[in-house]
CSV table of C-alpha atoms in Angstrom, one decimal:
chain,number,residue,atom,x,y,z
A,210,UNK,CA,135.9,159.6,126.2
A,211,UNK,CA,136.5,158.9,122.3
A,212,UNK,CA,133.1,157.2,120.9
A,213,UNK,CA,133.8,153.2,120.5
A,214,UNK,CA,134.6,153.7,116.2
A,215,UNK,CA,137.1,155.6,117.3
A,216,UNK,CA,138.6,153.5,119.6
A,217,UNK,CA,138.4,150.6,117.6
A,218,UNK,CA,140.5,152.9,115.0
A,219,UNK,CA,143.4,154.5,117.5
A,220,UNK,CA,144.0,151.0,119.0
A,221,UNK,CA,143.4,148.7,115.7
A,222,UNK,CA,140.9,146.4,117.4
A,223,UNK,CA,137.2,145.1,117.1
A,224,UNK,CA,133.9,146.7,118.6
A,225,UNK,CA,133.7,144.1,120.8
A,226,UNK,CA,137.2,143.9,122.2
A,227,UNK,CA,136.3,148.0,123.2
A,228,UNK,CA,133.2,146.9,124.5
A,229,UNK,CA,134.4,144.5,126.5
A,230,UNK,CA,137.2,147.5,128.0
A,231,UNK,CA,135.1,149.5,128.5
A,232,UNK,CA,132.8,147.7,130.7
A,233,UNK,CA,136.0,146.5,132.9
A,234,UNK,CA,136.7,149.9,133.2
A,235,UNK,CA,133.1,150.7,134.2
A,236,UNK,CA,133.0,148.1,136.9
A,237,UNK,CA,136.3,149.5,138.5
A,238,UNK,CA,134.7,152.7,139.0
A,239,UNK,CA,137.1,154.4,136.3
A,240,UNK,CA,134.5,155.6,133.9
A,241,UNK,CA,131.1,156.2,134.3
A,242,UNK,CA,128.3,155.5,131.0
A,243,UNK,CA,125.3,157.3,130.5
A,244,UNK,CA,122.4,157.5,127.7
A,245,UNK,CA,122.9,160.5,126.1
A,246,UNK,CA,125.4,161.7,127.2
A,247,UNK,CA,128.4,159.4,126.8
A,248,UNK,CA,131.6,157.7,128.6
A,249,UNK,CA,133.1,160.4,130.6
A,250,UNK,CA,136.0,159.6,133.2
A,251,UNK,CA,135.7,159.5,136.7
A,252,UNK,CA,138.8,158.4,138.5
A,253,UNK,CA,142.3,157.4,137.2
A,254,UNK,CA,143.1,154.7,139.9
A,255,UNK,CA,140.5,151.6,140.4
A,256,UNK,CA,138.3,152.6,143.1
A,257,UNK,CA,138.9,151.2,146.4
A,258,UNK,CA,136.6,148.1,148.1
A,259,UNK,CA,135.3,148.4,151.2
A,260,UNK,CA,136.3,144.9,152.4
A,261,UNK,CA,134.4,144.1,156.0
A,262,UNK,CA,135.4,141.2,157.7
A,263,UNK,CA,132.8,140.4,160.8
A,264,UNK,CA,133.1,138.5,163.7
A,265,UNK,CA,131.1,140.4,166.4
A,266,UNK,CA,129.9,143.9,167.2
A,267,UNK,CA,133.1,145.3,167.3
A,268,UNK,CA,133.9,144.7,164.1
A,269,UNK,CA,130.5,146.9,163.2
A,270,UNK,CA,132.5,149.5,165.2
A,271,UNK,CA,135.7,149.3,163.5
A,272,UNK,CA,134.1,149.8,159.8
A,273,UNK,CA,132.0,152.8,161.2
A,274,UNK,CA,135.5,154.7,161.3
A,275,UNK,CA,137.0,154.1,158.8
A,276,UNK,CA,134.2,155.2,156.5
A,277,UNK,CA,132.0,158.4,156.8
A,278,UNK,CA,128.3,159.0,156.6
A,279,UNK,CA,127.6,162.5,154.6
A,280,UNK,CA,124.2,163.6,156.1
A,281,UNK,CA,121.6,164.8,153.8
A,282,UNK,CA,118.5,164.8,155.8
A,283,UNK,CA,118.3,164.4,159.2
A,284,UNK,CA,114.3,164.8,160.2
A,285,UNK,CA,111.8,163.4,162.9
A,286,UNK,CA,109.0,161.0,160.5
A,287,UNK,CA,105.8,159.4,161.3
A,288,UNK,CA,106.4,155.8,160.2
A,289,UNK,CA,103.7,154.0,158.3
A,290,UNK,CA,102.9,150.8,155.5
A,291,UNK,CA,106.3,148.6,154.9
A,292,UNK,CA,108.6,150.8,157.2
A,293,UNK,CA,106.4,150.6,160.4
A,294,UNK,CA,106.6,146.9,159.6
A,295,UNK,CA,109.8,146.7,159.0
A,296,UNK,CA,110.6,148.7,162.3
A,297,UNK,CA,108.1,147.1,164.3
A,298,UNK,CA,106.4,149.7,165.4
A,299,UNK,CA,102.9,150.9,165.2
A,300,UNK,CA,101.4,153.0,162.3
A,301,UNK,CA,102.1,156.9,163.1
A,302,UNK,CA,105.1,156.2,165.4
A,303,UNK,CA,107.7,159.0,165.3
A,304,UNK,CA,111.1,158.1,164.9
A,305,UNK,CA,114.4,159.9,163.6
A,306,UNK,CA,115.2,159.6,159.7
A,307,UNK,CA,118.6,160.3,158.9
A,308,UNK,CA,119.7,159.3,155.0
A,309,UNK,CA,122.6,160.0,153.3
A,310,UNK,CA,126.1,158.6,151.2
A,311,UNK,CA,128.9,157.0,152.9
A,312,UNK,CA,132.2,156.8,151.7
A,313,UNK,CA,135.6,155.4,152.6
A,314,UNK,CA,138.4,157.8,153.3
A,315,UNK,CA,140.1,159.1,150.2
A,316,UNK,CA,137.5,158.6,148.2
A,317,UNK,CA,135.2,160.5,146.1
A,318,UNK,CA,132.8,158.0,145.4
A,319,UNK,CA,130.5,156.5,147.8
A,320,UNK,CA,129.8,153.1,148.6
A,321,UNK,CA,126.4,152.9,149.7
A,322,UNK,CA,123.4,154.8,150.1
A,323,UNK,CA,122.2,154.9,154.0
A,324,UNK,CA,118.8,155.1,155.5
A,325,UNK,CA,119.0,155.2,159.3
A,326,UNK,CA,115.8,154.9,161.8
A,327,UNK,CA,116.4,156.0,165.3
A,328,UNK,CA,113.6,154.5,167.7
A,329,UNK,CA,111.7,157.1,169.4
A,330,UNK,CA,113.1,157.4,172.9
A,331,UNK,CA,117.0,158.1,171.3
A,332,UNK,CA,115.1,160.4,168.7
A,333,UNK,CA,116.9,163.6,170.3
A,334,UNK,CA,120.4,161.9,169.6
A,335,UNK,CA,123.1,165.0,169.1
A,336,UNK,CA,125.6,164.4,166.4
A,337,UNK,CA,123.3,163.0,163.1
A,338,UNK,CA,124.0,166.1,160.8
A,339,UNK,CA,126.9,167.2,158.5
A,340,UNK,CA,129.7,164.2,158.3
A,341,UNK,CA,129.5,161.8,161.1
A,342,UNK,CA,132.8,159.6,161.2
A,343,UNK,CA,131.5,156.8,163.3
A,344,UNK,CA,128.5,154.5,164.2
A,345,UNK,CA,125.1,156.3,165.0
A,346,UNK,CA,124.6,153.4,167.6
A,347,UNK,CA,127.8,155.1,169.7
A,348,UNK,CA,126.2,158.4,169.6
A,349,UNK,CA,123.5,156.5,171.5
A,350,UNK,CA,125.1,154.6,173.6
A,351,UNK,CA,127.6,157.6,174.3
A,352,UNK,CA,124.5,159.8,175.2
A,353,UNK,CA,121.7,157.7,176.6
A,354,UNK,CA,124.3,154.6,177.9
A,355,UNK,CA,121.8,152.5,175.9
A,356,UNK,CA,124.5,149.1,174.8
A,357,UNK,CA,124.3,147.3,171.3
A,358,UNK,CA,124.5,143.7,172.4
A,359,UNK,CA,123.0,142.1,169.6
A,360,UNK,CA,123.0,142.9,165.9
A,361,UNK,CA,120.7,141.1,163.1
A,362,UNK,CA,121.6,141.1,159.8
A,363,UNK,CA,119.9,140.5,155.9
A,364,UNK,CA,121.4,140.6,152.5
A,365,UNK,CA,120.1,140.6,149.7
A,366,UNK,CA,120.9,141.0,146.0
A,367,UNK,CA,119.1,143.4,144.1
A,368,UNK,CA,119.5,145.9,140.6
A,369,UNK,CA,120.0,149.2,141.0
A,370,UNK,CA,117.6,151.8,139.9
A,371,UNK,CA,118.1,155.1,137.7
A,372,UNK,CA,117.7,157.3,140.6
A,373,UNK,CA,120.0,154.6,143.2
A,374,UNK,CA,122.7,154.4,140.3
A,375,UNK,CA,122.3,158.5,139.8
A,376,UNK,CA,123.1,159.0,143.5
A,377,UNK,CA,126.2,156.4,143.8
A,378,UNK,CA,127.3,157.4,140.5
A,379,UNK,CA,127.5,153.9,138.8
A,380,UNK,CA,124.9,152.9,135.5
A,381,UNK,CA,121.7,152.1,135.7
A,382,UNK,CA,120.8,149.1,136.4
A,383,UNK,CA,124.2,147.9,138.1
A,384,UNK,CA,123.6,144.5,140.3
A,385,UNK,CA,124.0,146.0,143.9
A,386,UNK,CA,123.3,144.2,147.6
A,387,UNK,CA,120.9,145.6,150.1
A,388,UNK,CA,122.1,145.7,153.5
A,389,UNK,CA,119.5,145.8,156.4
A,390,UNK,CA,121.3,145.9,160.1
A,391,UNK,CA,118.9,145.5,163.4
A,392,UNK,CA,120.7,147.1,166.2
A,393,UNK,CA,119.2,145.9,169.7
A,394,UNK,CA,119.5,146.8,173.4
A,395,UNK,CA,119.8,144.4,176.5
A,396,UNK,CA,116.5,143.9,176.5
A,397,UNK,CA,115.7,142.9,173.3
A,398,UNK,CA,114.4,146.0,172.2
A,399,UNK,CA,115.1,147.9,168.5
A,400,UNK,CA,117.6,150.7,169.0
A,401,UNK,CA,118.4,151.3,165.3
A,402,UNK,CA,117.4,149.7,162.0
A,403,UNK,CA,120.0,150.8,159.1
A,404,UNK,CA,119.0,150.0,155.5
A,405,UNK,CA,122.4,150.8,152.8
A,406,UNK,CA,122.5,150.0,149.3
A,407,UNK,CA,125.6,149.1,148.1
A,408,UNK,CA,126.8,149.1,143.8
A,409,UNK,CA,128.3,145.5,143.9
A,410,UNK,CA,131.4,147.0,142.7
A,411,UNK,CA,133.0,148.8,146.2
A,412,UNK,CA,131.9,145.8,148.9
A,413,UNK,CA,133.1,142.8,149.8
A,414,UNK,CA,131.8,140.8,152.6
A,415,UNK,CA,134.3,138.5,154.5
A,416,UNK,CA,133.0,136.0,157.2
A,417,UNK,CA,134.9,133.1,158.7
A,418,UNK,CA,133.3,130.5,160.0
A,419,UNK,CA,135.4,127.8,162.6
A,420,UNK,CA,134.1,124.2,162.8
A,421,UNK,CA,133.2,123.8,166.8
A,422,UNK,CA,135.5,121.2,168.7
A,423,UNK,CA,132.5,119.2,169.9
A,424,UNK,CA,131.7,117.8,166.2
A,425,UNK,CA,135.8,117.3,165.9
A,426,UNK,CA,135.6,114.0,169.1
């Protein structure tokens, strides 16, 4: 892209009115803004949301479709500090690490970045390498008829770092949610903890919530 005095020049208008473009452009996932390098164009159409409206665990299945998770490491990992914490489970315990981008169909830009903790007794789970077009937790349940019957969820807003914003190709320092899913079994029991971070730009978060007819008598 031009530099913004030029800008300002081919279009007769202020700094600030480019600035201002420029950014709206930014935030639709049309051009991407880097120190040193300079506006450069990434896409010619706005960049596609992914929009997920939830009601229950099927609706988890229906948005593992239509996106895809692009494997980069798939590894067995002795868990330790925050993440043994975080998974429950006791400092040294083995579980399955899988990490990578996901993106929506048609697009060339991800919308989150993915880390994915299989607990140890679905650790040899087939299936968690290359492109994987659906939900991790199916491959389990598909291989080791182990069910999903309850899901826990966090959000939480957070700002992008350098390296995050390097890897979904956004600037840094873009606001961005954090996404933590539980996945558990019949018995209560951790299946899969799934930790994406999202640029606040390509995820929207529906929920509908019905009044119950007892407080309507």
């Amino acid at each position: 892209m031009p530099i913004e005095l030029e800008l300002c020049k081919q279009f007769g208008v202020s700094r600030s009115t480019v600035r201002e473009a420029l950014k709206q452009l930014v935030r639709q996932g049309l051009l991407v803004r880097k120190r040193g390098v300079g506006t450069r164009v990434c896409a010619v159409a706005p960049v596609s949301q992914c929009v997920q409206r939830m009601s229950g665990v099927s609706d988890l299945i229906q948005y593992a479709t239509e996106t895809t998770l692009h494997v980069d490491k798939s590894e067995i990992v002795s868990v330790s500090g925050d993440v043994a914490v975080m998974l429950g489970a006791s400092e040294g315990e083995t579980w399955l690490h899988v990490r990578g981008l996901r993106f929506t169909k048609g697009s060339e830009l991800p919308i989150s970045f993915t880390d994915i903790y299989i607990a140890p007794r679905f650790r040899s789970v087939e299936g968690v390498v290359g492109r994987v077009a659906c939900a991790v937790y199916t491959l389990i349940d598909r291989q080791f008829q182990a069910s999903i019957m309850t899901v826990g969820q966090e959000i939480r807003a957070t700002i992008l770092s350098e390296e995050m914003a390097h890897l979904l190709i956004v600037p840094p320092h873009t606001p961005g949610l954090v996404l933590a899913r539980r996945y558990l079994d019949e018995r209560g029991d951790l299946t899969v903890c799934a930790i994406s971070v999202l640029p606040d730009s390509r995820f929207n978060y529906r929920e509908t919530f019905r009044r119950d007819s007892v407080l309507l008598r």
